[in-house]
Coordinates of C-alpha atoms in Angstrom, one line a residue:
X561 CA -13.6 18.6 31.7
X562 CA -17.4 18.5 31.3
X563 CA -19.5 15.8 33.0
X564 CA -21.8 14.9 30.1
X565 CA -21.6 11.2 31.0
X566 CA -22.1 11.6 34.8
X567 CA -24.5 9.0 36.0
X568 CA -23.8 6.5 33.2
X569 CA -22.0 3.2 33.4
X570 CA -20.0 2.1 30.4
X571 CA -18.4 -1.3 29.7
X572 CA -14.9 -1.3 28.0
X573 CA -14.0 -4.6 26.3
X574 CA -10.6 -3.4 24.9
X575 CA -7.4 -4.8 26.3
X576 CA -4.4 -3.0 24.9
X577 CA -5.8 0.5 25.1
X578 CA -8.3 0.0 27.8
X579 CA -6.7 2.5 30.3
X580 CA -6.7 5.2 27.6
X581 CA -10.3 4.7 26.7
X582 CA -11.4 4.4 30.4
X583 CA -9.6 7.7 31.2
X584 CA -11.4 9.5 28.3
X585 CA -14.8 8.3 29.6
X586 CA -14.1 8.9 33.2
X587 CA -13.0 12.5 32.5
X588 CA -16.5 13.0 31.2
X589 CA -18.0 11.7 34.4
X590 CA -18.8 8.1 33.4
X591 CA -18.4 5.0 35.7
X592 CA -16.3 2.5 33.7
X593 CA -16.4 -1.3 34.0
X594 CA -13.2 -2.7 32.6
X595 CA -13.7 -6.2 31.1
X596 CA -11.2 -7.2 28.4
X597 CA -12.8 -9.7 26.0
X598 CA -9.5 -10.8 24.5
X599 CA -5.8 -10.2 24.7
X600 CA -3.2 -10.1 22.0
X601 CA -0.3 -12.5 22.5
X602 CA 2.9 -13.1 20.4
X603 CA 3.1 -16.5 18.7
X604 CA 4.7 -19.0 21.1
X605 CA 6.5 -20.4 18.1
X606 CA 7.7 -17.9 15.5
X607 CA 8.5 -20.6 13.0
X608 CA 5.5 -19.7 10.7
X609 CA 6.4 -16.0 10.9
X610 CA 10.1 -16.7 10.0
X611 CA 9.0 -18.9 7.2
X612 CA 6.6 -16.2 5.8
X613 CA 9.4 -13.6 6.1
X614 CA 11.9 -15.9 4.1
X615 CA 9.1 -16.5 1.5
X616 CA 8.9 -12.7 1.0
X617 CA 12.6 -12.5 0.6
X618 CA 12.8 -15.4 -1.8
X619 CA 9.8 -14.2 -3.8
X620 CA 9.4 -10.4 -3.3
X621 CA 5.7 -9.5 -3.0
X622 CA 4.1 -7.3 -5.6
X623 CA 1.5 -6.2 -3.0
X624 CA 1.7 -5.8 0.8
X625 CA -1.6 -5.8 2.8
X626 CA -0.9 -4.2 6.1
X627 CA -3.8 -4.9 8.3
X628 CA -2.8 -3.5 11.7
X629 CA -0.2 -1.2 13.3
X630 CA 0.7 -3.7 16.0
X631 CA 1.1 -6.5 13.5
X632 CA 3.4 -4.6 11.2
X633 CA 5.5 -3.3 14.0
X634 CA 5.7 -6.8 15.5
X635 CA 6.8 -8.3 12.1
X636 CA 9.5 -5.8 11.6
X637 CA 10.8 -6.2 15.2
X638 CA 10.9 -9.9 14.8
X639 CA 12.8 -9.5 11.5
X640 CA 15.2 -7.2 13.3
X641 CA 16.0 -10.0 15.8
X642 CA 16.8 -12.4 13.0
X643 CA 19.0 -9.8 11.2
X644 CA 16.5 -9.6 8.3
X645 CA 14.8 -6.2 8.9
X646 CA 16.7 -4.3 6.2
X647 CA 16.4 -7.0 3.5
X648 CA 12.6 -7.2 4.4
X649 CA 12.1 -3.5 4.2
X650 CA 14.0 -3.4 0.9
X651 CA 11.6 -5.9 -0.8
X652 CA 8.5 -4.3 0.8
X653 CA 9.6 -0.9 -0.4
X654 CA 9.1 -2.1 -4.0
X655 CA 5.6 -3.5 -3.3
X656 CA 2.2 -1.8 -3.8
X657 CA 1.3 -1.1 -0.2
X658 CA -2.2 -1.1 1.0
X659 CA -2.8 0.0 4.6
X660 CA -6.2 -1.1 5.9
X661 CA -6.4 1.7 8.5
X662 CA -4.7 4.6 10.1
X663 CA -2.7 2.6 12.6
X664 CA -1.3 0.3 9.9
X665 CA -0.5 3.4 7.8
X666 CA 1.4 4.9 10.8
X667 CA 3.4 1.7 11.2
X668 CA 4.2 1.6 7.5
X669 CA 5.4 5.2 7.4
X670 CA 7.4 4.8 10.7
X671 CA 9.3 2.0 9.0
X672 CA 10.2 4.3 6.2
X673 CA 7.8 2.6 3.7
X674 CA 5.2 4.3 1.6
X675 CA 1.5 3.3 1.4
X676 CA -0.3 3.8 -1.9
X677 CA -4.0 3.2 -0.9
X678 CA -6.4 2.7 2.0
X679 CA -10.0 1.6 2.0
X680 CA -12.6 4.1 3.2
X681 CA -14.4 1.3 5.1
X682 CA -11.2 -0.1 6.6
X683 CA -12.5 -3.6 5.6
X684 CA -10.6 -6.5 4.2
X685 CA -13.4 -7.0 1.7
X686 CA -12.9 -3.5 0.2
X687 CA -9.2 -4.2 0.0
X688 CA -9.8 -7.4 -1.9
X689 CA -12.3 -5.7 -4.3
X690 CA -9.8 -2.9 -5.0
X691 CA -6.9 -5.3 -5.7
X692 CA -9.0 -7.6 -7.9
X693 CA -10.1 -4.5 -9.9
X694 CA -6.5 -3.5 -10.2
X695 CA -5.6 -7.0 -11.3
X696 CA -3.6 -9.6 -9.3
X697 CA -3.2 -12.5 -11.7
X698 CA 0.3 -13.8 -11.4
X699 CA 1.2 -11.5 -8.5
X700 CA 2.5 -12.3 -5.0
X701 CA 0.6 -10.7 -2.1
X702 CA 2.0 -10.6 1.4
X703 CA -1.0 -10.5 3.8
X704 CA -0.2 -9.5 7.4
X705 CA -2.8 -11.3 9.4
X706 CA -5.0 -9.6 12.0
X707 CA -4.8 -12.2 14.8
X708 CA -6.6 -15.0 12.9
X709 CA -6.5 -16.3 9.4
X710 CA -8.7 -14.5 6.9
X711 CA -9.6 -17.4 4.6
X712 CA -12.3 -15.6 2.7
X713 CA -9.9 -12.8 1.7
X714 CA -7.1 -15.3 0.9
X715 CA -9.4 -17.5 -1.2
X716 CA -10.8 -14.5 -3.1
X717 CA -7.3 -13.3 -4.1
X718 CA -6.1 -16.8 -5.0
X719 CA -9.3 -17.3 -7.2
X720 CA -8.2 -14.1 -9.0
X721 CA -4.8 -15.7 -9.8
X722 CA -2.6 -14.3 -7.0
X723 CA -0.2 -16.2 -4.7
X724 CA -0.9 -15.2 -1.1
X725 CA 1.8 -15.3 1.6
X726 CA 0.0 -15.2 5.0
X727 CA 2.1 -13.5 7.6
X728 CA 1.1 -14.5 11.2
X729 CA 2.4 -12.1 13.8
X730 CA 0.2 -12.6 16.9
X731 CA -3.0 -14.4 17.9
X732 CA -6.0 -13.6 20.0
X733 CA -6.3 -15.4 23.3
X734 CA -8.9 -15.3 26.1
X735 CA -8.3 -12.8 28.9
X736 CA -5.9 -14.0 31.6
X737 CA -8.7 -13.4 34.2
X738 CA -12.2 -14.1 32.6
X739 CA -14.1 -12.9 35.7
X740 CA -14.4 -9.2 34.7
X741 CA -15.8 -10.3 31.3
X742 CA -18.4 -12.5 32.9
X743 CA -19.3 -9.7 35.3
X744 CA -19.9 -7.4 32.4
X745 CA -22.0 -10.0 30.7
X746 CA -24.1 -10.2 33.9
X747 CA -24.5 -6.4 33.9
X748 CA -25.5 -6.3 30.2
X749 CA -28.0 -9.1 30.7
X750 CA -29.5 -7.3 33.7
X751 CA -29.4 -4.0 31.8
X752 CA -27.2 -2.5 34.5
X753 CA -24.8 -0.8 32.1
X754 CA -25.8 2.0 29.7
X755 CA -23.3 1.3 27.0
X756 CA -20.6 -1.2 25.9
X757 CA -17.7 -0.3 23.7
X758 CA -15.8 -2.4 21.3
X759 CA -12.5 -1.6 19.5
X760 CA -12.2 -4.9 17.5
X761 CA -14.6 -7.3 15.8
X762 CA -12.9 -10.4 17.5
X763 CA -13.7 -8.8 20.9
X764 CA -17.4 -8.5 20.0
X765 CA -17.4 -12.2 18.9
X766 CA -15.6 -13.1 22.1
X767 CA -18.2 -11.4 24.4
X768 CA -21.0 -13.2 22.7
X769 CA -19.2 -16.5 22.8
X770 CA -18.5 -16.1 26.6
X771 CA -22.2 -15.4 27.2
X772 CA -22.9 -19.0 26.4
X773 CA -26.5 -19.9 27.0
X774 CA -27.3 -16.3 27.8
X775 CA -26.3 -15.1 24.3
X776 CA -29.9 -14.3 23.3
X777 CA -30.5 -12.5 26.6
X778 CA -27.4 -10.4 26.0
X779 CA -28.4 -9.7 22.4
X780 CA -31.8 -8.6 23.5
X781 CA -30.3 -6.1 25.8
X782 CA -27.9 -4.8 23.1
X783 CA -30.8 -4.4 20.7
X784 CA -32.7 -2.4 23.2
X785 CA -31.6 -0.7 26.4
X786 CA -27.8 -1.0 26.2
X787 CA -26.0 1.3 23.7
X788 CA -23.4 -0.5 21.6
X789 CA -20.6 1.8 20.4
X790 CA -17.9 0.5 18.1
X791 CA -14.7 2.3 17.0
X792 CA -15.6 1.6 13.3
X793 CA -17.7 -0.3 10.8
X794 CA -15.4 -3.3 10.7
X795 CA -15.6 -3.7 14.4
X796 CA -19.4 -3.4 14.3
X797 CA -19.9 -6.1 11.6
X798 CA -20.4 -9.1 13.9
X799 CA -23.0 -7.2 15.9
X800 CA -24.8 -5.7 12.9
X801 CA -25.0 -9.2 11.4
X802 CA -27.0 -10.2 14.5
X803 CA -29.4 -7.3 14.3
X804 CA -27.8 -5.1 16.9
X805 CA -28.0 -1.3 16.2
X806 CA -24.5 0.2 16.6
X807 CA -23.2 3.7 16.9
X808 CA -19.8 4.4 15.4
X809 CA -17.8 7.5 14.5
X810 CA -16.9 8.2 10.9
X811 CA -13.2 8.2 11.9
X812 CA -11.8 5.1 13.7
X813 CA -10.3 6.9 16.7
X814 CA -10.8 6.5 20.4
X815 CA -11.5 10.2 20.9
X816 CA -14.2 10.1 18.1
X817 CA -15.7 7.0 19.8
X818 CA -16.1 8.9 23.1
X819 CA -17.6 11.8 21.3
X820 CA -20.2 9.5 19.7
X821 CA -21.1 8.1 23.1
X822 CA -21.4 11.7 24.5
X823 CA -23.8 12.5 21.7
X824 CA -25.8 9.3 21.9
X825 CA -26.3 8.4 25.6
X826 CA -28.0 11.6 26.9
X827 CA -30.5 11.3 24.1
X828 CA -31.7 8.0 25.5
X829 CA -32.6 9.4 28.9
X830 CA -36.1 9.7 30.2
X831 CA -37.2 13.1 31.6
X832 CA -40.4 13.6 33.6
X833 CA -41.9 16.3 35.8
X834 CA -42.9 15.2 39.3
X835 CA -44.0 17.1 42.4
X836 CA -42.6 20.3 40.9
X837 CA -39.2 18.8 40.1
X838 CA -37.6 18.1 36.7
X839 CA -36.3 14.5 36.9
X840 CA -34.0 12.9 34.3
X841 CA -33.0 9.3 34.6
X842 CA -29.5 8.2 33.8
X843 CA -28.0 4.7 34.2
X844 CA -27.1 4.7 37.9
X845 CA -28.3 8.1 38.9
X846 CA -31.1 10.6 38.6
X847 CA -30.6 14.3 37.8
X848 CA -33.2 16.3 39.8
X849 CA -33.4 20.0 39.0
X850 CA -29.9 19.8 37.6
X851 CA -28.3 18.0 40.5
X852 CA -26.9 14.5 40.1
X853 CA -28.2 12.0 42.6
X854 CA -26.5 8.6 42.4
X855 CA -28.8 5.7 43.3
X856 CA -28.2 2.0 44.2
X857 CA -29.6 -0.6 41.7
X858 CA -32.8 -1.4 43.5
X859 CA -34.1 2.2 44.0
X860 CA -33.0 3.0 40.5
X861 CA -35.0 0.1 39.1
X862 CA -38.1 1.2 41.0
X863 CA -37.7 4.8 39.7
X864 CA -37.2 3.6 36.2
X865 CA -40.5 1.5 36.4
X866 CA -42.4 4.5 37.8
X867 CA -41.0 6.9 35.3
X868 CA -42.0 4.7 32.4
X869 CA -45.7 5.3 33.4
X870 CA -45.7 8.6 35.2
X871 CA -48.8 9.1 37.3
X872 CA -49.9 5.5 37.2
X873 CA -50.0 3.5 40.4
X874 CA -47.8 0.4 40.3
X875 CA -48.5 -2.3 42.9
X876 CA -45.8 -3.8 45.0
X877 CA -46.1 -7.0 43.0
X878 CA -45.4 -5.0 39.8
X879 CA -42.4 -3.3 41.3
X880 CA -41.1 -6.5 42.7
X881 CA -40.6 -7.8 39.1
X882 CA -38.0 -5.0 38.6
X883 CA -35.9 -6.2 41.6
X884 CA -33.4 -9.1 41.7
X885 CA -34.8 -12.6 42.0
X886 CA -35.4 -13.6 45.6
X887 CA -36.6 -10.2 46.7
X888 CA -39.9 -9.8 48.5
X889 CA -42.5 -7.0 49.0
X890 CA -40.5 -5.7 52.0
X891 CA -37.6 -5.2 49.6
X892 CA -39.9 -3.0 47.5
X893 CA -40.7 -0.9 50.5
X894 CA -37.0 -0.6 51.3
X895 CA -36.2 0.4 47.8
X896 CA -38.9 3.1 47.8
X897 CA -37.6 4.4 51.1
X898 CA -34.0 4.5 49.8
X899 CA -35.2 6.2 46.6
X900 CA -36.9 9.0 48.5
X901 CA -33.7 9.5 50.6
X902 CA -31.5 9.4 47.5
X903 CA -33.5 11.9 45.6
X904 CA -33.7 14.3 48.6
X905 CA -37.3 15.0 47.4
X906 CA -39.6 12.7 49.3
X907 CA -42.8 14.0 47.6
X908 CA -41.7 12.8 44.2
X909 CA -42.8 9.2 45.0
X910 CA -46.3 9.0 46.4
X911 CA -47.7 6.1 48.4
X912 CA -51.2 5.2 47.4
X913 CA -52.7 3.3 50.4
X914 CA -53.4 -0.4 49.7
X915 CA -52.6 0.0 46.0
X916 CA -48.9 0.8 45.6
X917 CA -46.7 3.8 44.5
X918 CA -46.7 6.3 41.7
X919 CA -44.7 9.4 40.6
X920 CA -46.6 12.5 41.8
X921 CA -47.4 14.2 38.5
X922 CA -48.9 17.6 38.7

């Protein structure tokens, strides 16, 4: 496997498929930080789901909105446990079935049902617009919920004359161990990751919520140095609404998400010529004459500052600002020394006596 992402650090906020996504990124050379922002948990009390199922049996829906694959599978599995799976599939087979995305479509077809339509954007809003154009007055709509209630969609359909049966299958919950998420927030705020991936809109909201009083600092990083890559437009919406530029594949697949990152991240690198060497800066490494040289955060920060202004002398005081709080000018000297050792090209960084350091540009 190629190493297009070698030297880059990427945060993964997914829970259920985090290992799969991490493996895809690591095969391409990336360093991965796993930090689930949320987890999916079954409802502790399935009374509401059972009541919604009986409501569908008592008043068969004209339309089924299947929002997620895991939700549809969970609903049918729960119905199986109550001895209601076949009656439920029988009434759903007569409904006009809308699958919001490919995973929901797969679950529908695996159950032996047939979907009639899917939105190009995979958004609830597009589904509602389609159904309202088609006409829903007097109809019953079964809406399989995506973790939380979707009041804006329910209210729009009810305003158009439909009766909506909300089907709650699971809920979003905070991660069992919040420490990895807070560590990722620290890394984003410090611009020590190159990219963060999201596979659901609630996860994006959860990360910003967990950032607390650092939310604006995190948003500033996401708007600038840290690439945000989402699996699709629906996932990206909370971030786009806050002015964060987002990259997303045209097809909502993990493989396509990784290919988008492979295309985007290398374009954001800085390349300079110094002391006869070609130097490209990646997240936690430099590529010098085609060879990857991993660097610790302090020397990498110094190199990034020098490369931003090649040839210009930066004082120790200026370089000190790039290091963690509490560092002193001796820490700058140590970072420069470690940088020279790490690059294995000591002439790249020149000491200018009584002034500071610069990249030796020829």
